[in-house]
Amino acid sequence: MLGQVTDRQLDFLDGGSLNAYGLGGSVMLDWEHYREKYEIDIELRYTNIHLQSFGGTTSAVTGTASAQTANLGARWRAPTGLHALDRPVRYVLELSPSRYLGSEAGILGFNSLTTVGTGLELDTSAHEVFVTRVRAVLRYVFGNNVSGCRWGWRPVSERRGLANRTGYDSSSPSRKMLITCRASKHSGMPGFISSVQ
């Protein structure tokens, strides 16, 4: 079925192998607006990773590829009126269109995907735990001839220099440093983001 959709020979999948390594990175612009009644987070990200086959890779799939993605992510968070762990429970709304560039564009029949999501966020910053927030979101993904749903949760560690945080940073309303550690599903490695506002 996959061969019919992609119009490519995939015989190497029967006993073949593919070994590859990648080298690249991401550039991101991050705008964050925190208030007591709501929070807005908008990210613009460009990723470029060069992939190269090596070792015992089957000859049918040896070569190189350029994985490039442009992504816009927007997130709205606001209190639900409920409280847990001495902090407000927030609802989360997300929108994230992505555009695939480089050699991977169109290889599966689409060049772009859009994700919309909704969920809940638990703030654990009042207690001494490694993460400060745990977010669970149900997402719907759609594009050209493709769609689907996914459910996931993500622990987030944020430090804003406010020991007794109530959901926004009142210690420095005009300028603050945000350091975020996020686990990436795509690379399997944590990404560190630092921005000054």
C-alpha positions as MATLAB code, in Angstrom:
seq = 'MLGQVTDRQLDFLDGGSLNAYGLGGSVMLDWEHYREKYEIDIELRYTNIHLQSFGGTTSAVTGTASAQTANLGARWRAPTGLHALDRPVRYVLELSPSRYLGSEAGILGFNSLTTVGTGLELDTSAHEVFVTRVRAVLRYVFGNNVSGCRWGWRPVSERRGLANRTGYDSSSPSRKMLITCRASKHSGMPGFISSVQ';
ca = [
       0.000    0.000    0.000;
       2.790    2.425    0.912;
       4.463    1.723   -2.400;
       1.283    2.534   -4.297;
       0.761    5.802   -2.423;
       4.354    6.999   -2.880;
       4.864    5.396   -6.332;
       8.246    4.105   -5.171;
       9.908    0.691   -4.968;
      10.072   -0.402   -1.336;
      11.383   -3.960   -1.693;
      14.306   -3.116    0.607;
      11.840   -3.180    3.538;
      11.874   -6.981    3.297;
      15.185   -7.777    4.990;
      16.881   -4.512    4.047;
      18.339   -1.928    6.411;
      18.830    1.820    6.626;
      21.451    3.443    8.853;
      21.671    7.224    8.876;
      23.003   10.100   10.946;
      21.922   13.716   10.941;
      23.486   17.064   11.691;
      21.585   20.336   11.869;
      19.700   22.682   14.113;
      16.792   25.049   14.627;
      16.393   28.819   14.803;
      13.414   30.105   16.751;
      11.779   33.443   17.515;
       9.646   33.272   20.657;
       7.163   35.926   21.847;
       5.501   35.376   25.225;
       2.862   37.521   26.887;
       2.023   36.598   30.485;
      -0.830   38.074   32.478;
      -2.777   36.860   35.494;
      -5.898   36.007   33.477;
      -4.255   34.577   30.354;
      -0.962   33.653   28.711;
      -0.002   33.807   25.014;
       2.992   32.043   23.490;
       3.874   32.400   19.766;
       6.879   30.652   18.246;
       8.327   30.821   14.736;
      10.807   28.018   14.059;
      12.966   26.932   11.118;
      14.727   23.551   11.247;
      17.343   22.215    8.843;
      18.910   18.773    9.324;
      21.279   17.107    6.836;
      20.851   13.303    6.793;
      23.491   10.880    5.480;
      23.290    7.091    5.155;
      26.236    4.990    6.319;
      27.414    1.487    7.215;
      25.389   -1.504    6.128;
      22.620    0.476    4.465;
      20.903   -1.313    1.578;
      22.113    0.121   -1.737;
      18.566    1.042   -2.797;
      18.342    3.640   -0.030;
      21.880    5.017    0.230;
      22.304    8.762   -0.176;
      21.623   12.064    1.510;
      18.562   14.122    2.363;
      17.804   17.590    3.648;
      15.020   17.744    6.232;
      13.764   21.318    6.410;
      10.669   22.525    8.217;
       9.128   25.953    8.830;
       6.659   26.038   11.699;
       4.459   28.590   13.431;
       3.128   27.639   16.856;
       0.579   29.595   18.884;
      -0.695   28.685   22.348;
      -3.336   30.322   24.579;
      -3.576   29.393   28.282;
      -6.118   30.659   30.792;
      -7.439   29.518   34.203;
     -10.432   27.176   34.290;
     -11.542   28.345   37.752;
     -10.365   25.053   39.264;
      -7.316   24.665   41.513;
      -4.896   21.798   42.151;
      -1.560   21.650   43.988;
      -2.136   25.231   45.230;
      -2.181   26.580   41.688;
      -4.896   27.257   39.062;
      -5.657   24.550   36.500;
      -5.510   26.075   33.009;
      -7.125   25.137   29.734;
      -4.894   25.215   26.655;
      -5.683   26.047   23.015;
      -3.082   25.430   20.300;
      -2.632   26.156   16.582;
       0.438   25.045   14.640;
       0.787   25.110   10.830;
       3.955   23.496    9.427;
       5.518   23.625    5.972;
       7.930   20.913    4.796;
      10.801   22.082    2.590;
      13.903   20.553    1.071;
      14.115   16.996   -0.253;
      11.376   15.678    2.057;
       8.713   18.046    0.668;
       5.892   16.111   -0.969;
       7.487   12.699   -0.454;
       4.367   11.417    1.332;
       1.921   13.327   -0.826;
       1.707   16.561    1.163;
       3.868   19.631    1.770;
       2.170   21.014    4.851;
       0.281   19.990    7.972;
      -1.841   21.967   10.413;
      -2.395   20.997   14.019;
      -5.123   22.271   16.323;
      -5.338   21.155   19.925;
      -7.008   21.610   23.272;
      -6.222   20.318   26.714;
      -5.437   21.046   30.347;
      -2.314   22.213   32.156;
      -1.384   21.460   35.759;
       0.960   23.914   37.500;
       3.296   22.165   39.976;
       5.547   25.159   40.718;
       4.269   25.522   44.301;
       5.954   22.247   45.232;
       9.551   21.110   44.938;
       9.431   18.919   41.839;
      11.657   18.928   38.757;
       8.967   20.155   36.396;
       6.823   23.261   36.910;
       3.983   22.339   34.547;
       2.437   19.193   33.101;
       0.359   19.688   29.967;
      -2.001   17.103   28.407;
      -3.376   17.982   24.966;
      -5.583   16.282   22.368;
      -4.522   17.345   18.860;
      -6.116   17.011   15.427;
      -3.707   17.036   12.483;
      -4.786   17.583    8.885;
      -3.301   18.299    5.476;
      -3.654   17.349    1.814;
      -5.329   13.890    1.815;
      -4.179   13.180    5.372;
      -5.697   13.648    8.826;
      -5.581   12.115   12.269;
      -5.708   12.628   16.025;
      -3.088   12.248   18.711;
      -3.048   12.517   22.474;
       0.061   13.460   24.401;
       1.404   15.025   27.555;
       4.537   17.064   28.145;
       6.385   18.034   31.323;
       7.823   21.565   31.139;
      10.464   23.111   33.381;
      10.409   26.914   33.529;
      12.398   29.257   35.751;
      11.364   32.908   35.868;
      12.992   34.153   39.046;
       9.747   34.219   41.015;
       9.750   31.876   43.991;
       6.031   32.066   44.737;
       4.638   32.140   41.218;
       0.906   32.615   40.717;
       0.773   31.957   36.980;
       2.573   35.016   35.668;
       5.795   36.862   36.369;
       4.983   40.010   38.330;
       8.569   40.492   39.499;
       9.587   42.055   36.183;
       6.618   43.087   34.060;
       8.594   44.697   31.249;
      11.619   42.417   30.950;
      12.217   38.807   31.943;
      14.454   35.858   31.123;
      12.754   32.588   30.283;
      14.688   29.342   30.079;
      12.712   26.322   28.923;
      13.733   22.700   28.556;
      11.454   20.742   26.261;
      11.663   17.161   25.063;
      11.401   16.860   21.301;
       9.591   13.876   19.801;
      11.426   14.314   16.492;
      15.033   14.328   17.628;
      14.733   12.530   20.961;
      16.931   15.190   22.508;
      16.000   18.060   24.815;
      15.997   21.549   23.358;
      16.960   24.590   25.383;
      15.340   27.933   24.615;
      16.481   31.212   26.044;
      14.804   34.518   25.343;
      14.785   37.996   26.852;
      11.694   40.191   26.814;
];
